[in-house]
PDB file of N, CA and C in Angstrom:
ATOM      1  N   ASN A   1      97.412  98.432 102.294  1.00 94.00           N
ATOM      2  CA  ASN A   1      97.559  97.531 103.142  1.00 94.00           C
ATOM      3  C   ASN A   1      96.732  98.099 104.396  1.00 94.00           C
ATOM      4  N   ASN A   2      96.589  99.579 105.064  1.00 93.00           N
ATOM      5  CA  ASN A   2      95.443  99.777 105.938  1.00 93.00           C
ATOM      6  C   ASN A   2      94.385  99.954 105.339  1.00 93.00           C
ATOM      7  N   LEU A   3      94.094 100.004 104.294  1.00 93.00           N
ATOM      8  CA  LEU A   3      92.430  99.769 103.557  1.00 93.00           C
ATOM      9  C   LEU A   3      92.249  98.237 103.685  1.00 93.00           C
ATOM     10  N   GLY A   4      92.967  97.328 103.625  1.00 94.00           N
ATOM     11  CA  GLY A   4      92.981  96.250 103.938  1.00 94.00           C
ATOM     12  C   GLY A   4      92.683  95.568 105.130  1.00 94.00           C
ATOM     13  N   VAL A   5      93.169  96.646 106.122  1.00 95.00           N
ATOM     14  CA  VAL A   5      92.639  95.661 107.464  1.00 95.00           C
ATOM     15  C   VAL A   5      91.506  96.326 107.922  1.00 95.00           C
ATOM     16  N   CYS A   6      91.264  97.378 107.073  1.00 96.00           N
ATOM     17  CA  CYS A   6      90.174  98.191 107.372  1.00 96.00           C
ATOM     18  C   CYS A   6      88.746  97.104 106.716  1.00 96.00           C
ATOM     19  N   TYR A   7      88.771  96.541 105.647  1.00 95.00           N
ATOM     20  CA  TYR A   7      87.690  95.946 104.860  1.00 95.00           C
ATOM     21  C   TYR A   7      88.019  94.508 105.722  1.00 95.00           C
ATOM     22  N   ILE A   8      89.014  94.006 106.134  1.00 93.00           N
ATOM     23  CA  ILE A   8      88.907  92.352 106.734  1.00 93.00           C
ATOM     24  C   ILE A   8      88.596  92.700 108.352  1.00 93.00           C
ATOM     25  N   SER A   9      88.436  93.733 108.757  1.00 94.00           N
ATOM     26  CA  SER A   9      87.855  93.925 110.290  1.00 94.00           C
ATOM     27  C   SER A   9      86.681  94.633 110.736  1.00 94.00           C
ATOM     28  N   GLY A  10      86.142  95.447 109.390  1.00 94.00           N
ATOM     29  CA  GLY A  10      84.585  95.901 109.148  1.00 94.00           C
ATOM     30  C   GLY A  10      85.150  97.389 110.175  1.00 94.00           C
ATOM     31  N   LYS A  11      86.390  97.995 110.291  1.00 94.00           N
ATOM     32  CA  LYS A  11      86.629  98.997 111.052  1.00 94.00           C
ATOM     33  C   LYS A  11      86.445 100.118 110.148  1.00 94.00           C
ATOM     34  N   GLY A  12      85.192 100.711 110.138  1.00 95.00           N
ATOM     35  CA  GLY A  12      84.659 102.229 109.088  1.00 95.00           C
ATOM     36  C   GLY A  12      84.098 101.639 107.810  1.00 95.00           C
ATOM     37  N   VAL A  13      83.872 100.560 107.691  1.00 96.00           N
ATOM     38  CA  VAL A  13      83.392  99.913 106.297  1.00 96.00           C
ATOM     39  C   VAL A  13      82.763  98.727 106.708  1.00 96.00           C
ATOM     40  N   ASP A  14      81.980  98.285 105.731  1.00 95.00           N
ATOM     41  CA  ASP A  14      81.406  97.335 106.110  1.00 95.00           C
ATOM     42  C   ASP A  14      82.710  95.550 105.765  1.00 95.00           C
ATOM     43  N   LYS A  15      82.369  95.043 106.295  1.00 93.00           N
ATOM     44  CA  LYS A  15      83.393  93.529 106.144  1.00 93.00           C
ATOM     45  C   LYS A  15      83.245  93.386 104.837  1.00 93.00           C
ATOM     46  N   ASN A  16      84.292  92.779 104.135  1.00 92.00           N
ATOM     47  CA  ASN A  16      84.118  92.395 102.463  1.00 92.00           C
ATOM     48  C   ASN A  16      86.039  91.930 102.195  1.00 92.00           C
ATOM     49  N   MET A  17      85.783  90.680 102.109  1.00 90.00           N
ATOM     50  CA  MET A  17      86.783  89.855 102.450  1.00 90.00           C
ATOM     51  C   MET A  17      87.746  90.222 101.169  1.00 90.00           C
ATOM     52  N   ALA A  18      87.059  90.190  99.713  1.00 91.00           N
ATOM     53  CA  ALA A  18      87.647  90.275  98.156  1.00 91.00           C
ATOM     54  C   ALA A  18      87.948  92.131  98.396  1.00 91.00           C
ATOM     55  N   GLU A  19      87.679  93.016  99.003  1.00 93.00           N
ATOM     56  CA  GLU A  19      88.151  94.111  99.222  1.00 93.00           C
ATOM     57  C   GLU A  19      89.198  94.056  99.699  1.00 93.00           C
ATOM     58  N   ALA A  20      89.762  93.388 100.671  1.00 94.00           N
ATOM     59  CA  ALA A  20      90.638  93.572 101.419  1.00 94.00           C
ATOM     60  C   ALA A  20      91.658  92.706 100.661  1.00 94.00           C
ATOM     61  N   VAL A  21      91.179  91.828 100.354  1.00 94.00           N
ATOM     62  CA  VAL A  21      92.526  91.004  99.493  1.00 94.00           C
ATOM     63  C   VAL A  21      92.702  92.085  98.556  1.00 94.00           C
ATOM     64  N   GLU A  22      92.196  92.875  97.924  1.00 95.00           N
ATOM     65  CA  GLU A  22      92.431  93.702  96.719  1.00 95.00           C
ATOM     66  C   GLU A  22      93.690  94.807  97.185  1.00 95.00           C
ATOM     67  N   TRP A  23      93.592  95.761  98.430  1.00 96.00           N
ATOM     68  CA  TRP A  23      93.913  96.308  99.141  1.00 96.00           C
ATOM     69  C   TRP A  23      95.483  95.637  99.419  1.00 96.00           C
ATOM     70  N   PHE A  24      95.304  94.268 100.128  1.00 96.00           N
ATOM     71  CA  PHE A  24      96.741  93.505 100.544  1.00 96.00           C
ATOM     72  C   PHE A  24      97.383  93.592  99.065  1.00 96.00           C
ATOM     73  N   ARG A  25      96.523  93.369  98.460  1.00 96.00           N
ATOM     74  CA  ARG A  25      97.551  92.727  96.935  1.00 96.00           C
ATOM     75  C   ARG A  25      98.232  93.958  96.384  1.00 96.00           C
ATOM     76  N   ARG A  26      97.566  95.273  96.426  1.00 97.00           N
ATOM     77  CA  ARG A  26      98.325  96.478  95.560  1.00 97.00           C
ATOM     78  C   ARG A  26      99.167  96.723  96.291  1.00 97.00           C
ATOM     79  N   ALA A  27      99.377  96.741  97.820  1.00 97.00           N
ATOM     80  CA  ALA A  27     100.382  96.875  98.731  1.00 97.00           C
ATOM     81  C   ALA A  27     101.432  96.274  98.339  1.00 97.00           C
ATOM     82  N   ALA A  28     100.840  94.861  98.282  1.00 96.00           N
ATOM     83  CA  ALA A  28     102.132  93.688  98.000  1.00 96.00           C
ATOM     84  C   ALA A  28     103.180  94.079  96.826  1.00 96.00           C
ATOM     85  N   GLU A  29     102.307  94.129  95.891  1.00 95.00           N
ATOM     86  CA  GLU A  29     103.035  94.724  94.785  1.00 95.00           C
ATOM     87  C   GLU A  29     103.591  95.831  94.441  1.00 95.00           C
ATOM     88  N   GLN A  30     103.430  96.811  95.951  1.00 96.00           N
ATOM     89  CA  GLN A  30     104.269  97.947  95.662  1.00 96.00           C
ATOM     90  C   GLN A  30     105.558  97.490  96.617  1.00 96.00           C
ATOM     91  N   LYS A  31     105.819  95.990  97.198  1.00 95.00           N
ATOM     92  CA  LYS A  31     106.904  95.681  98.024  1.00 95.00           C
ATOM     93  C   LYS A  31     106.604  96.016  99.726  1.00 95.00           C
ATOM     94  N   HIS A  32     105.200  96.391  99.861  1.00 96.00           N
ATOM     95  CA  HIS A  32     105.235  96.953 101.158  1.00 96.00           C
ATOM     96  C   HIS A  32     105.207  95.267 102.194  1.00 96.00           C
ATOM     97  N   ALA A  33     105.803  95.002 102.781  1.00 96.00           N
ATOM     98  CA  ALA A  33     106.115  94.119 103.683  1.00 96.00           C
ATOM     99  C   ALA A  33     104.801  93.171 104.297  1.00 96.00           C
ATOM    100  N   SER A  34     104.035  94.121 105.142  1.00 97.00           N
ATOM    101  CA  SER A  34     103.034  93.881 105.697  1.00 97.00           C
ATOM    102  C   SER A  34     101.360  93.541 104.815  1.00 97.00           C
ATOM    103  N   GLY A  35     101.920  94.330 103.551  1.00 96.00           N
ATOM    104  CA  GLY A  35     100.796  93.623 102.583  1.00 96.00           C
ATOM    105  C   GLY A  35     100.914  92.202 102.343  1.00 96.00           C
ATOM    106  N   SER A  36     102.050  92.125 102.008  1.00 96.00           N
ATOM    107  CA  SER A  36     102.579  90.554 101.580  1.00 96.00           C
ATOM    108  C   SER A  36     101.978  89.763 102.449  1.00 96.00           C
ATOM    109  N   PHE A  37     101.983  90.141 103.812  1.00 97.00           N
ATOM    110  CA  PHE A  37     102.474  89.076 105.172  1.00 97.00           C
ATOM    111  C   PHE A  37     100.722  88.787 105.168  1.00 97.00           C
ATOM    112  N   ASN A  38      99.709  89.949 105.100  1.00 96.00           N
ATOM    113  CA  ASN A  38      98.658  89.814 105.151  1.00 96.00           C
ATOM    114  C   ASN A  38      98.014  89.374 103.864  1.00 96.00           C
ATOM    115  N   LEU A  39      98.367  89.436 102.691  1.00 96.00           N
ATOM    116  CA  LEU A  39      97.424  88.532 101.388  1.00 96.00           C
ATOM    117  C   LEU A  39      98.147  87.183 101.836  1.00 96.00           C
ATOM    118  N   GLY A  40      99.314  86.978 102.069  1.00 95.00           N
ATOM    119  CA  GLY A  40      99.126  85.354 102.690  1.00 95.00           C
ATOM    120  C   GLY A  40      98.211  85.315 103.688  1.00 95.00           C
ATOM    121  N   CYS A  41      97.908  85.303 104.573  1.00 95.00           N
ATOM    122  CA  CYS A  41      97.309  85.366 105.565  1.00 95.00           C
ATOM    123  C   CYS A  41      95.689  85.043 105.054  1.00 95.00           C
ATOM    124  N   CYS A  42      95.415  85.846 104.113  1.00 94.00           N
ATOM    125  CA  CYS A  42      94.148  85.772 103.446  1.00 94.00           C
ATOM    126  C   CYS A  42      94.023  84.358 102.674  1.00 94.00           C
ATOM    127  N   TYR A  43      95.197  83.991 102.055  1.00 93.00           N
ATOM    128  CA  TYR A  43      95.140  82.757 101.086  1.00 93.00           C
ATOM    129  C   TYR A  43      95.513  81.314 102.504  1.00 93.00           C
ATOM    130  N   GLU A  44      96.059  81.413 103.707  1.00 91.00           N
ATOM    131  CA  GLU A  44      95.733  80.775 104.282  1.00 91.00           C
ATOM    132  C   GLU A  44      94.906  80.410 104.702  1.00 91.00           C
ATOM    133  N   THR A  45      93.697  81.165 105.248  1.00 90.00           N
ATOM    134  CA  THR A  45      92.266  80.556 105.500  1.00 90.00           C
ATOM    135  C   THR A  45      91.301  80.615 104.324  1.00 90.00           C
ATOM    136  N   GLY A  46      91.743  81.493 103.498  1.00 90.00           N
ATOM    137  CA  GLY A  46      90.421  81.592 102.807  1.00 90.00           C
ATOM    138  C   GLY A  46      89.131  82.514 103.175  1.00 90.00           C
ATOM    139  N   GLY A  47      88.106  82.540 102.448  1.00 84.00           N
ATOM    140  CA  GLY A  47      87.035  83.247 103.480  1.00 84.00           C
ATOM    141  C   GLY A  47      85.934  83.244 101.970  1.00 84.00           C
ATOM    142  N   LYS A  48      85.002  84.494 102.419  1.00 80.00           N
ATOM    143  CA  LYS A  48      83.887  83.908 101.419  1.00 80.00           C
ATOM    144  C   LYS A  48      84.154  85.027  99.999  1.00 80.00           C
ATOM    145  N   GLY A  49      84.079  84.482  99.076  1.00 74.00           N
ATOM    146  CA  GLY A  49      84.382  84.599  97.911  1.00 74.00           C
ATOM    147  C   GLY A  49      86.270  85.081  97.551  1.00 74.00           C
ATOM    148  N   PHE A  50      86.871  84.224  98.337  1.00 78.00           N
ATOM    149  CA  PHE A  50      87.939  83.876  98.267  1.00 78.00           C
ATOM    150  C   PHE A  50      88.593  82.644  98.606  1.00 78.00           C
ATOM    151  N   GLU A  51      89.234  82.210  97.817  1.00 89.00           N
ATOM    152  CA  GLU A  51      89.755  80.566  98.230  1.00 89.00           C
ATOM    153  C   GLU A  51      91.036  80.147  98.769  1.00 89.00           C
ATOM    154  N   GLN A  52      90.873  79.303  99.613  1.00 90.00           N
ATOM    155  CA  GLN A  52      92.359  78.788 100.301  1.00 90.00           C
ATOM    156  C   GLN A  52      93.011  78.296  99.598  1.00 90.00           C
ATOM    157  N   ASN A  53      94.577  79.281  99.369  1.00 91.00           N
ATOM    158  CA  ASN A  53      95.649  78.524  98.836  1.00 91.00           C
ATOM    159  C   ASN A  53      96.778  78.752  99.258  1.00 91.00           C
ATOM    160  N   LYS A  54      97.358  77.312 100.048  1.00 88.00           N
ATOM    161  CA  LYS A  54      98.432  77.302 100.698  1.00 88.00           C
ATOM    162  C   LYS A  54      99.871  77.563 100.140  1.00 88.00           C
ATOM    163  N   ARG A  55      99.818  77.100  98.812  1.00 89.00           N
ATOM    164  CA  ARG A  55     101.203  77.390  98.165  1.00 89.00           C
ATOM    165  C   ARG A  55     101.092  78.958  98.192  1.00 89.00           C
ATOM    166  N   GLU A  56     100.005  80.024  97.381  1.00 92.00           N
ATOM    167  CA  GLU A  56     100.228  81.305  97.419  1.00 92.00           C
ATOM    168  C   GLU A  56     100.676  81.628  99.247  1.00 92.00           C
ATOM    169  N   ALA A  57      99.905  81.552  99.730  1.00 93.00           N
ATOM    170  CA  ALA A  57     100.118  81.998 100.993  1.00 93.00           C
ATOM    171  C   ALA A  57     101.969  81.980 101.076  1.00 93.00           C
ATOM    172  N   MET A  58     102.463  80.554 101.147  1.00 92.00           N
ATOM    173  CA  MET A  58     103.925  80.693 101.129  1.00 92.00           C
ATOM    174  C   MET A  58     104.462  81.542 100.466  1.00 92.00           C
ATOM    175  N   ARG A  59     103.893  82.028  99.126  1.00 93.00           N
ATOM    176  CA  ARG A  59     104.969  82.654  98.234  1.00 93.00           C
ATOM    177  C   ARG A  59     104.530  84.537  98.516  1.00 93.00           C
ATOM    178  N   TRP A  60     103.473  84.432  99.637  1.00 95.00           N
ATOM    179  CA  TRP A  60     103.550  86.100  99.780  1.00 95.00           C
ATOM    180  C   TRP A  60     104.126  86.238 101.158  1.00 95.00           C
ATOM    181  N   TRP A  61     104.524  85.344 102.098  1.00 95.00           N
ATOM    182  CA  TRP A  61     105.067  85.240 103.072  1.00 95.00           C
ATOM    183  C   TRP A  61     106.367  85.275 103.072  1.00 95.00           C
ATOM    184  N   ALA A  62     106.753  84.814 101.618  1.00 93.00           N
ATOM    185  CA  ALA A  62     108.365  84.539 101.366  1.00 93.00           C
ATOM    186  C   ALA A  62     108.874  86.023 101.156  1.00 93.00           C
ATOM    187  N   ALA A  63     107.824  86.586  99.975  1.00 95.00           N
ATOM    188  CA  ALA A  63     108.151  87.665  99.752  1.00 95.00           C
ATOM    189  C   ALA A  63     108.058  89.049 101.104  1.00 95.00           C
ATOM    190  N   ALA A  64     107.863  88.875 101.836  1.00 96.00           N
ATOM    191  CA  ALA A  64     107.355  89.530 103.265  1.00 96.00           C
ATOM    192  C   ALA A  64     108.637  89.175 103.767  1.00 96.00           C
ATOM    193  N   ALA A  65     109.017  87.898 104.066  1.00 95.00           N
ATOM    194  CA  ALA A  65     110.430  87.633 105.137  1.00 95.00           C
ATOM    195  C   ALA A  65     111.419  87.789 104.409  1.00 95.00           C
ATOM    196  N   THR A  66     111.424  88.432 103.137  1.00 94.00           N
ATOM    197  CA  THR A  66     112.813  88.669 102.415  1.00 94.00           C
ATOM    198  C   THR A  66     113.023  89.959 102.649  1.00 94.00           C
ATOM    199  N   GLN A  67     111.862  90.859 103.244  1.00 95.00           N
ATOM    200  CA  GLN A  67     111.864  92.113 103.522  1.00 95.00           C
ATOM    201  C   GLN A  67     112.028  92.338 104.959  1.00 95.00           C
ATOM    202  N   GLY A  68     112.181  91.214 105.403  1.00 95.00           N
ATOM    203  CA  GLY A  68     112.836  91.614 107.061  1.00 95.00           C
ATOM    204  C   GLY A  68     111.429  91.521 108.458  1.00 95.00           C
ATOM    205  N   HIS A  69     110.149  91.050 107.422  1.00 96.00           N
ATOM    206  CA  HIS A  69     108.892  90.969 108.395  1.00 96.00           C
ATOM    207  C   HIS A  69     109.083  89.673 109.003  1.00 96.00           C
ATOM    208  N   ALA A  70     109.208  89.478 110.284  1.00 97.00           N
ATOM    209  CA  ALA A  70     108.898  88.659 111.489  1.00 97.00           C
ATOM    210  C   ALA A  70     108.100  87.487 111.471  1.00 97.00           C
ATOM    211  N   LYS A  71     107.020  87.909 111.235  1.00 97.00           N
ATOM    212  CA  LYS A  71     105.858  87.206 111.390  1.00 97.00           C
ATOM    213  C   LYS A  71     105.553  86.322 109.679  1.00 97.00           C
ATOM    214  N   ALA A  72     106.057  86.822 109.104  1.00 96.00           N
ATOM    215  CA  ALA A  72     106.250  85.769 107.912  1.00 96.00           C
ATOM    216  C   ALA A  72     107.040  84.986 107.747  1.00 96.00           C
ATOM    217  N   GLU A  73     108.148  85.283 108.488  1.00 95.00           N
ATOM    218  CA  GLU A  73     109.176  84.374 108.648  1.00 95.00           C
ATOM    219  C   GLU A  73     108.780  82.844 109.563  1.00 95.00           C
ATOM    220  N   GLU A  74     107.780  83.614 110.580  1.00 96.00           N
ATOM    221  CA  GLU A  74     107.491  81.953 111.557  1.00 96.00           C
ATOM    222  C   GLU A  74     106.371  81.446 110.740  1.00 96.00           C
ATOM    223  N   LYS A  75     105.657  82.317 110.001  1.00 94.00           N
ATOM    224  CA  LYS A  75     104.674  81.353 109.118  1.00 94.00           C
ATOM    225  C   LYS A  75     105.458  80.479 107.703  1.00 94.00           C
ATOM    226  N   LEU A  76     106.541  80.704 107.399  1.00 92.00           N
ATOM    227  CA  LEU A  76     107.110  80.172 106.551  1.00 92.00           C
ATOM    228  C   LEU A  76     107.684  78.679 107.394  1.00 92.00           C
ATOM    229  N   THR A  77     108.407  78.931 108.702  1.00 92.00           N
ATOM    230  CA  THR A  77     108.928  78.280 109.359  1.00 92.00           C
ATOM    231  C   THR A  77     108.083  77.018 109.751  1.00 92.00           C
ATOM    232  N   ALA A  78     106.763  77.412 110.203  1.00 91.00           N
ATOM    233  CA  ALA A  78     105.730  76.345 110.235  1.00 91.00           C
ATOM    234  C   ALA A  78     105.308  75.650 108.935  1.00 91.00           C
ATOM    235  N   MET A  79     105.225  76.232 107.858  1.00 87.00           N
ATOM    236  CA  MET A  79     104.842  75.351 106.764  1.00 87.00           C
ATOM    237  C   MET A  79     106.567  74.632 106.330  1.00 87.00           C
ATOM    238  N   ARG A  80     107.173  75.096 106.676  1.00 86.00           N
ATOM    239  CA  ARG A  80     108.752  74.058 106.507  1.00 86.00           C
ATOM    240  C   ARG A  80     108.586  72.710 107.094  1.00 86.00           C
ATOM    241  N   ALA A  81     108.261  73.043 108.660  1.00 89.00           N
ATOM    242  CA  ALA A  81     108.234  71.804 110.069  1.00 89.00           C
ATOM    243  C   ALA A  81     107.140  71.151 109.305  1.00 89.00           C
ATOM    244  N   ARG A  82     105.925  71.355 108.263  1.00 84.00           N
ATOM    245  CA  ARG A  82     105.005  70.380 107.752  1.00 84.00           C
ATOM    246  C   ARG A  82     105.601  69.771 106.201  1.00 84.00           C
ATOM    247  N   GLY A  83     106.856  70.411 105.745  1.00 83.00           N
ATOM    248  CA  GLY A  83     106.973  69.708 104.838  1.00 83.00           C
ATOM    249  C   GLY A  83     107.517  70.238 103.712  1.00 83.00           C
ATOM    250  N   TRP A  84     106.729  71.742 103.481  1.00 74.00           N
ATOM    251  CA  TRP A  84     106.867  72.425 102.312  1.00 74.00           C
ATOM    252  C   TRP A  84     108.190  72.965 102.436  1.00 74.00           C
ATOM    253  N   GLU A  85     109.266  73.016 101.657  1.00 68.00           N
ATOM    254  CA  GLU A  85     110.158  73.620 101.335  1.00 68.00           C
ATOM    255  C   GLU A  85     110.596  75.171 100.516  1.00 68.00           C
ATOM    256  N   HIS A  86     109.277  75.036  99.679  1.00 62.00           N
ATOM    257  CA  HIS A  86     109.180  76.221  98.756  1.00 62.00           C
ATOM    258  C   HIS A  86     108.199  76.481  98.775  1.00 62.00           C
ATOM    259  N   PRO A  87     107.628  77.745  98.135  1.00 57.00           N
ATOM    260  CA  PRO A  87     106.087  78.200  97.504  1.00 57.00           C
ATOM    261  C   PRO A  87     105.977  77.355  96.104  1.00 57.00           C
ATOM    262  N   ASP A  88     106.832  76.748  95.787  1.00 56.00           N
ATOM    263  CA  ASP A  88     106.706  76.438  94.817  1.00 56.00           C
ATOM    264  C   ASP A  88     106.556  74.508  94.616  1.00 56.00           C
ATOM    265  N   ASP A  89     106.687  74.199  95.978  1.00 52.00           N
ATOM    266  CA  ASP A  89     106.788  72.999  96.582  1.00 52.00           C
ATOM    267  C   ASP A  89     105.211  72.005  96.368  1.00 52.00           C
ATOM    268  N   ALA A  90     105.213  71.227  95.446  1.00 40.00           N
ATOM    269  CA  ALA A  90     103.927  70.773  94.593  1.00 40.00           C
ATOM    270  C   ALA A  90     103.133  69.751  95.365  1.00 40.00           C
ATOM    271  N   ARG A  91     104.014  69.072  96.184  1.00 43.00           N
ATOM    272  CA  ARG A  91     104.244  67.537  96.682  1.00 43.00           C
ATOM    273  C   ARG A  91     102.590  67.656  97.464  1.00 43.00           C
ATOM    274  N   GLY A  92     101.882  66.613  97.258  1.00 41.00           N
ATOM    275  CA  GLY A  92     100.718  66.632  97.983  1.00 41.00           C
ATOM    276  C   GLY A  92     100.447  66.046  99.853  1.00 41.00           C
ATOM    277  N   THR A  93     100.383  67.080 100.426  1.00 41.00           N
ATOM    278  CA  THR A  93     100.541  67.314 101.952  1.00 41.00           C
ATOM    279  C   THR A  93      99.515  67.544 102.247  1.00 41.00           C
ATOM    280  N   GLU A  94      98.703  67.663 103.455  1.00 41.00           N
ATOM    281  CA  GLU A  94      97.905  68.033 103.971  1.00 41.00           C
ATOM    282  C   GLU A  94      97.218  69.225 103.900  1.00 41.00           C
ATOM    283  N   LEU A  95      98.217  70.348 103.366  1.00 41.00           N
ATOM    284  CA  LEU A  95      98.319  71.712 102.844  1.00 41.00           C
ATOM    285  C   LEU A  95      97.347  71.853 102.469  1.00 41.00           C
ATOM    286  N   GLY A  96      97.385  70.483 101.005  1.00 40.00           N
ATOM    287  CA  GLY A  96      96.419  71.364  99.755  1.00 40.00           C
ATOM    288  C   GLY A  96      97.165  72.265  98.830  1.00 40.00           C
ATOM    289  N   ALA A  97      95.799  72.366  98.282  1.00 39.00           N
ATOM    290  CA  ALA A  97      96.763  73.520  96.928  1.00 39.00           C
ATOM    291  C   ALA A  97      96.777  74.947  97.292  1.00 39.00           C
TER     292      ALA A  97
END
């Protein structure tokens, strides 16, 4: 997760969204709550070489929230307020794919 933060912010390395996502994914797959949260944030916004995907964002925030990550729970609450009840909710809302 820490390397992902470096790549997304450009601290000590050139900014690189794809590399940040890779490190966040590695952390998330090892059940690191902040890695899951950060990966969700990357999916929320998308970026150079990385497509936005609100459904994936919600899925990773849900993983972080189950580990007690408060900011992930806040993000999920905001998504639910927009009509998304579950990461697999495929309704055609303004959130898109």
